[in-house]
XYZ file of C-alpha atoms in Angstrom:
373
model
C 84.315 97.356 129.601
C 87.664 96.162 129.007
C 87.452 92.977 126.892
C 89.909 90.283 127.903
C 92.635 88.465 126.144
C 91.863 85.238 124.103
C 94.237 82.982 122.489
C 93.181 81.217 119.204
C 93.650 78.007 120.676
C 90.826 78.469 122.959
C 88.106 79.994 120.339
C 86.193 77.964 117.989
C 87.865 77.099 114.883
C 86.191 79.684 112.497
C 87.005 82.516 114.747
C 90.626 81.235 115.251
C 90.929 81.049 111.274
C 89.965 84.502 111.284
C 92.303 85.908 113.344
C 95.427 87.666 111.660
C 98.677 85.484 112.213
C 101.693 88.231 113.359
C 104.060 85.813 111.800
C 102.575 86.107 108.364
C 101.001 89.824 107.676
C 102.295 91.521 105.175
C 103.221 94.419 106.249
C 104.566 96.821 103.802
C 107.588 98.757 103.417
C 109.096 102.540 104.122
C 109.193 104.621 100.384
C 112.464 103.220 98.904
C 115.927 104.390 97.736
C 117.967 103.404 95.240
C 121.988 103.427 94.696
C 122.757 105.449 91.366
C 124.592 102.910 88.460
C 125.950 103.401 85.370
C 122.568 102.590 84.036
C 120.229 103.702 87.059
C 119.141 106.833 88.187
C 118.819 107.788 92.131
C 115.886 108.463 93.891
C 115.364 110.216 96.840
C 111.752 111.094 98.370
C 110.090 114.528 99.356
C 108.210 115.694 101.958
C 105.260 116.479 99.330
C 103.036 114.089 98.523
C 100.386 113.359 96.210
C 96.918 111.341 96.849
C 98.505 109.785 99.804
C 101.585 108.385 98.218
C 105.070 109.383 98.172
C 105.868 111.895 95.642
C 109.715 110.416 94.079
C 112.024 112.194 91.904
C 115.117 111.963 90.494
C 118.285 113.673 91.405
C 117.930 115.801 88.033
C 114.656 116.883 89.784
C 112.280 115.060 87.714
C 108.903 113.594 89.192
C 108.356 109.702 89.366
C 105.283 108.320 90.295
C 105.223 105.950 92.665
C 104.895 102.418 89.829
C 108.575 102.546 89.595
C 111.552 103.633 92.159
C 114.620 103.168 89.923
C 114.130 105.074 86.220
C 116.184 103.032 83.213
C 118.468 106.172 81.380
C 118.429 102.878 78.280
C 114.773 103.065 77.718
C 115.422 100.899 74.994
C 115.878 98.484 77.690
C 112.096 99.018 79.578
C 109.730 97.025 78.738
C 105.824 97.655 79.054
C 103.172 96.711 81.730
C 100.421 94.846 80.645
C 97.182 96.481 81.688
C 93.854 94.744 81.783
C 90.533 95.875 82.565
C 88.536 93.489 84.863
C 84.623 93.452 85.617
C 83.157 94.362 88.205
C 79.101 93.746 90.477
C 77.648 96.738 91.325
C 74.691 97.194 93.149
C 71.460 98.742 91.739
C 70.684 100.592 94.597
C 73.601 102.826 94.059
C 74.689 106.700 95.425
C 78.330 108.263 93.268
C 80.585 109.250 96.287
C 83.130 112.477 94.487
C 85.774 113.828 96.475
C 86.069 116.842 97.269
C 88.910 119.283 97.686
C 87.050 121.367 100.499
C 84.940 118.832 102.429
C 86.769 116.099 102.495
C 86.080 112.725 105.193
C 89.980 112.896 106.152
C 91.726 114.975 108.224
C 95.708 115.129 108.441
C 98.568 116.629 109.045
C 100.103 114.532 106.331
C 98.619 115.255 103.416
C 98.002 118.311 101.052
C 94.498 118.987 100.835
C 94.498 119.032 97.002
C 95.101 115.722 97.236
C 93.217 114.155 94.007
C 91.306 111.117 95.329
C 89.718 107.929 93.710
C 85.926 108.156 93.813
C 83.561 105.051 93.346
C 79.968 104.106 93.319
C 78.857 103.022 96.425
C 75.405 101.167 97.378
C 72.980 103.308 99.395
C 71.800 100.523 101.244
C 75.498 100.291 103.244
C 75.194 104.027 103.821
C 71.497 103.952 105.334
C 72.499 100.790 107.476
C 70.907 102.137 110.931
C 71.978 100.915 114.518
C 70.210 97.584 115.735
C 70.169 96.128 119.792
C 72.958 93.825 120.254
C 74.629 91.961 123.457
C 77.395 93.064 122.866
C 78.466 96.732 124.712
C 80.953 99.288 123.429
C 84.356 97.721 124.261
C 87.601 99.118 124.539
C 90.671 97.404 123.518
C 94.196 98.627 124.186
C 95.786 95.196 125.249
C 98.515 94.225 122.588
C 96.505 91.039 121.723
C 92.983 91.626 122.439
C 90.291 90.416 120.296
C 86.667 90.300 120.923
C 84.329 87.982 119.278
C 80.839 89.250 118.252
C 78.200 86.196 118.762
C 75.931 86.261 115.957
C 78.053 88.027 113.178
C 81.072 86.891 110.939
C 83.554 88.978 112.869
C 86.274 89.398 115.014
C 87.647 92.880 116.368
C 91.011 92.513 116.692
C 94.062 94.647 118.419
C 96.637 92.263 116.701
C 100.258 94.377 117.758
C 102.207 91.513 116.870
C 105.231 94.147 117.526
C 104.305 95.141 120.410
C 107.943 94.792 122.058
C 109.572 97.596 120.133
C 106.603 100.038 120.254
C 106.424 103.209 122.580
C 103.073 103.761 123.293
C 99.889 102.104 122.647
C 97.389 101.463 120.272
C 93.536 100.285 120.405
C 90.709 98.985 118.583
C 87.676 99.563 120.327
C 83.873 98.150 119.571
C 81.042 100.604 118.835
C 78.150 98.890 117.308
C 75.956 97.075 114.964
C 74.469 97.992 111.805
C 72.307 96.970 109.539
C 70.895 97.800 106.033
C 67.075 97.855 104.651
C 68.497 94.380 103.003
C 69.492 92.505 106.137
C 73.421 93.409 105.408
C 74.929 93.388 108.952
C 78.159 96.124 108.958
C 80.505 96.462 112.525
C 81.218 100.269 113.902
C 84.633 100.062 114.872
C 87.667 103.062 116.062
C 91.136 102.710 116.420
C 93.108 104.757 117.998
C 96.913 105.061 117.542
C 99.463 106.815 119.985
C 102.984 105.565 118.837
C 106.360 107.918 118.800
C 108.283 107.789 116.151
C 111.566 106.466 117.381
C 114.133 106.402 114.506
C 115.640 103.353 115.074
C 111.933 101.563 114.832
C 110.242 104.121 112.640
C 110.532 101.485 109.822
C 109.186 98.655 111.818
C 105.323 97.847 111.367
C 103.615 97.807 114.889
C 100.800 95.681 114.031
C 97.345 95.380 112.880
C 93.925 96.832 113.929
C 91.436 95.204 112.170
C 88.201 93.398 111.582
C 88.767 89.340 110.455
C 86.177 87.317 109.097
C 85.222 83.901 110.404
C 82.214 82.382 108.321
C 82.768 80.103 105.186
C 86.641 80.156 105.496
C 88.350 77.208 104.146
C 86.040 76.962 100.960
C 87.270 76.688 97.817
C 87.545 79.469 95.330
C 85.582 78.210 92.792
C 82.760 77.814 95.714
C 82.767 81.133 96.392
C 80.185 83.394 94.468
C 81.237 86.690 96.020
C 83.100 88.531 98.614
C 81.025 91.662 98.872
C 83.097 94.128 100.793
C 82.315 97.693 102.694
C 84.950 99.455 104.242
C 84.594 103.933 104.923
C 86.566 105.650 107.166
C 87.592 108.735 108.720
C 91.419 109.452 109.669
C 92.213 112.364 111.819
C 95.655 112.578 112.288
C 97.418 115.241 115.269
C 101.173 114.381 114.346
C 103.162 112.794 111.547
C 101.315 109.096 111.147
C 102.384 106.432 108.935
C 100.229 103.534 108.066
C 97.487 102.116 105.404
C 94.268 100.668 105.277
C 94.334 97.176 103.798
C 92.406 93.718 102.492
C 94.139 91.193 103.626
C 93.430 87.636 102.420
C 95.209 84.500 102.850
C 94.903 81.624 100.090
C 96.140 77.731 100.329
C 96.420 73.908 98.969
C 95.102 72.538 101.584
C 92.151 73.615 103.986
C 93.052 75.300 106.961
C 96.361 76.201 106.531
C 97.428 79.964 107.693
C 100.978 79.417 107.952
C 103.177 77.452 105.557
C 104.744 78.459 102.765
C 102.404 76.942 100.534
C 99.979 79.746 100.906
C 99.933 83.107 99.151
C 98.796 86.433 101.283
C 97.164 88.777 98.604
C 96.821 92.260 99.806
C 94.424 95.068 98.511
C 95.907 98.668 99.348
C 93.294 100.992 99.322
C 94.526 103.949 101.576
C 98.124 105.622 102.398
C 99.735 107.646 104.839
C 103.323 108.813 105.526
C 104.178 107.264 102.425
C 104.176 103.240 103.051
C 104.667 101.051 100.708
C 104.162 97.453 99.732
C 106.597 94.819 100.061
C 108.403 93.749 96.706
C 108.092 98.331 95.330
C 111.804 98.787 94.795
C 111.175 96.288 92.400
C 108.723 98.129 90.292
C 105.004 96.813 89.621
C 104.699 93.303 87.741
C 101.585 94.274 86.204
C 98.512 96.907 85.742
C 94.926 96.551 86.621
C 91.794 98.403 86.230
C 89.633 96.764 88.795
C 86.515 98.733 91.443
C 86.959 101.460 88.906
C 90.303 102.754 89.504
C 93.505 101.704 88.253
C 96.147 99.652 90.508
C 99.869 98.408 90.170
C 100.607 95.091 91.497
C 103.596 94.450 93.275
C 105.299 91.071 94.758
C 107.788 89.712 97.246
C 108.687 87.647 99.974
C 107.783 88.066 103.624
C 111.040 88.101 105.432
C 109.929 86.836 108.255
C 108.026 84.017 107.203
C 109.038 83.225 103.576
C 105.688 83.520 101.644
C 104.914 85.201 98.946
C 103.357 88.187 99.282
C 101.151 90.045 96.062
C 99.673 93.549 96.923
C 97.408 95.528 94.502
C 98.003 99.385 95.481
C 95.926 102.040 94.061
C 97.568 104.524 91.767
C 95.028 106.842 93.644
C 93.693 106.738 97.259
C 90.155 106.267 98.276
C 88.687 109.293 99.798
C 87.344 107.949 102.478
C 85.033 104.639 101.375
C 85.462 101.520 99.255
C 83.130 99.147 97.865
C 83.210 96.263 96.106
C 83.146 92.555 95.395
C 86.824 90.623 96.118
C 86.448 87.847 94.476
C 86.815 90.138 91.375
C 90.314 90.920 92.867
C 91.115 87.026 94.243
C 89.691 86.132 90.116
C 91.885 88.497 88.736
C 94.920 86.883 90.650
C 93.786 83.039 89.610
C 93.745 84.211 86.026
C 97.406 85.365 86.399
C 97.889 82.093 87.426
C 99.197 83.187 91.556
C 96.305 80.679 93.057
C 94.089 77.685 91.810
C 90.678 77.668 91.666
C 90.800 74.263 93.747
C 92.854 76.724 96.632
C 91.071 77.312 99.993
C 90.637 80.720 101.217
C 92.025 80.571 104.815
C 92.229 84.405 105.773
C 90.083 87.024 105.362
C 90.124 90.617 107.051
C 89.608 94.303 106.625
C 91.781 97.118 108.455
C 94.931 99.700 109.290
C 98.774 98.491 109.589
C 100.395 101.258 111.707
C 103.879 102.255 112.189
C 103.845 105.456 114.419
C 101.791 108.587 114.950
C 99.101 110.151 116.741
C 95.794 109.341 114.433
C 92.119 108.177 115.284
C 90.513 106.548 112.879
C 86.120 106.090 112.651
C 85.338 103.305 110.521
C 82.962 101.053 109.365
C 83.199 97.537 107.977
C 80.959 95.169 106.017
C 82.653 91.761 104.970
C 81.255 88.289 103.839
C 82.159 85.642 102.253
C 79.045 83.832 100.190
C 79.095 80.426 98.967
């Protein structure tokens, strides 16, 4: 069943707050390159790649990983990182997920298989989440602004191609099913499937957003919040060349319900990689190191062009290999004690999904997001 088009204005407010504004995503950026100086060194990237990330080096041939696109030749000029090492909730019931270099979840045509991966402990109770009856079929949904509400559960399914106009092809975000865990957890089955050329004049340009958005207990305080617990795993298979990522993507503010201004702050949580995206504000070079869901992450910031906020994304020095668990308000914490948000701010935004720039890929995913108060 095809699932028709709604506009925000006619759902009810806590699915409208959940839906992702085109205006304000953050999309992120094509790998960089820099203009050699007198005190600069140019970069240009590779084809090869490394855990999902472009692989950079100089034009003396040496390697640069991806926390840094322009290298200093006056180190005495550099200056450090800070690095910090943030706690984390992890469940009891608990399974260790380890890559693995010849059964991996991911297939593509974009990535060496050696890729090194970041593995995690994951709670069994998401992974032995069985299918429950629910009113709502299997829906497809290839319109550019479909979204189909789920009655019942804190989600939207969303087919947000907010660039729509300068895409050839199509993409969709289709509804499979319900889960649910020994606990009562409640997780959506979700696909999306992406059939974009890659036209060189737009190849730079993201396309949109296919993604799930939450809609229950947005526009509560931070300091309300207890946790965020958060379940995303996935399978890519990619045909041709695809670029895109798989993202958190949260939207903070003074003032309740407020998705738009440039008062807020849209915090982004890069998890996954392909065809060597980046976030915005990386020719600038990270502004800080964190240790966080037990890998290690640079954070990056800049301004959304298009709408003038702020924009702070936390990319992972190594990809996930296919799952991710963990609690965000460790991650929205981390960015309060840096002093980025209040603890009096509202969370406005909340969602789980893939920006996509071209490519032939189909991804099989699964998505468990709440926000507890």
């Amino acid at each position: 069943m095809k699932a028709q088009n709604l506009a925000p204005a006619i759902l009810c407010p806590f699915v409208a707050y959940a839906l992702p504004n085109a205006r304000r995503h953050g999309c992120g950026r094509p790998p960089p390159s820099a203009t050699a100086t007198s005190s600069t060194t140019a970069l240009s990237q590779t084809s090869s790649q490394v855990a999902g990330y472009p692989t950079l080096v100089s034009s003396s041939g040496q390697a640069i990983t991806p926390g840094s696109t322009v290298l200093s030749t006056d180190l005495s000029t550099s200056s450090a990182i800070p690095t910090e090492t943030l706690s984390t909730t992890v469940a009891s019931d608990i399974v260790t997920v380890v890559p693995s270099s010849t059964a991996t979840l991911e297939s593509t045509t974009a990535e060496a298989s050696t890729s090194t991966r970041a593995s995690q402990i994951v709670s069994g109770l998401y992974s032995e989440a069985t299918q429950i009856s629910f009113k709502v079929p299997a829906t497809e949904q290839c319109g550019n602004n479909d979204i189909l509400t789920l009655p019942g559960m804190p989600w939207v399914v969303a087919n947000s191609m907010y660039n729509a106009d300068q895409m050839v092809g199509s993409q969709c975000t289709n509804f499979e099913s319900i889960l649910e865990a020994t606990d009562g957890t409640r997780e959506v089955v979700w696909n999306s499937v992406t059939d974009i050329d890659l036209v060189d004049s737009t190849k730079d340009l993201c396309k949109g957003y296919t993604n799930i958005g939450v809609g229950v207990n947005l526009n509560k305080k931070l300091s309300a919040i207890t946790s965020i617990p958060a379940f995303f795993q996935w399978s890519r298979t990619n045909t041709t060349e695809f670029r895109g990522s798989n993202v958190f993507d949260f939207i903070t503010a003074p003032t309740p319900s407020d998705t738009e201004s440039t008062a807020t702050s849209e915090f982004m949580l890069w998890i996954r990689i392909w065809g060597g995206q980046v976030p915005i504000g990386y020719a600038e070079g990270p502004v800080a190191t964190l240790d966080l869901f037990g890998a290690s992450w640079k954070l990056y910031e800049g301004q959304n062009p298009a709408s003038g906020v702020t924009v702070r994304s936390l990319l992972v020095d190594e990809g996930f290999d296919g799952v991710f668990q963990g609690d965000l308000k460790d991650w929205l914490d981390a960015m309060a004690q840096k002093g980025y948000i209040a603890d009096s701010d509202y969370v406005t935004v909340g969602n789980a999904g893939s920006e996509v720039f071209y490519g032939s890929s189909v991804m099989n995913a699964t998505v468990a997001l709440d926000i507890k108060t």
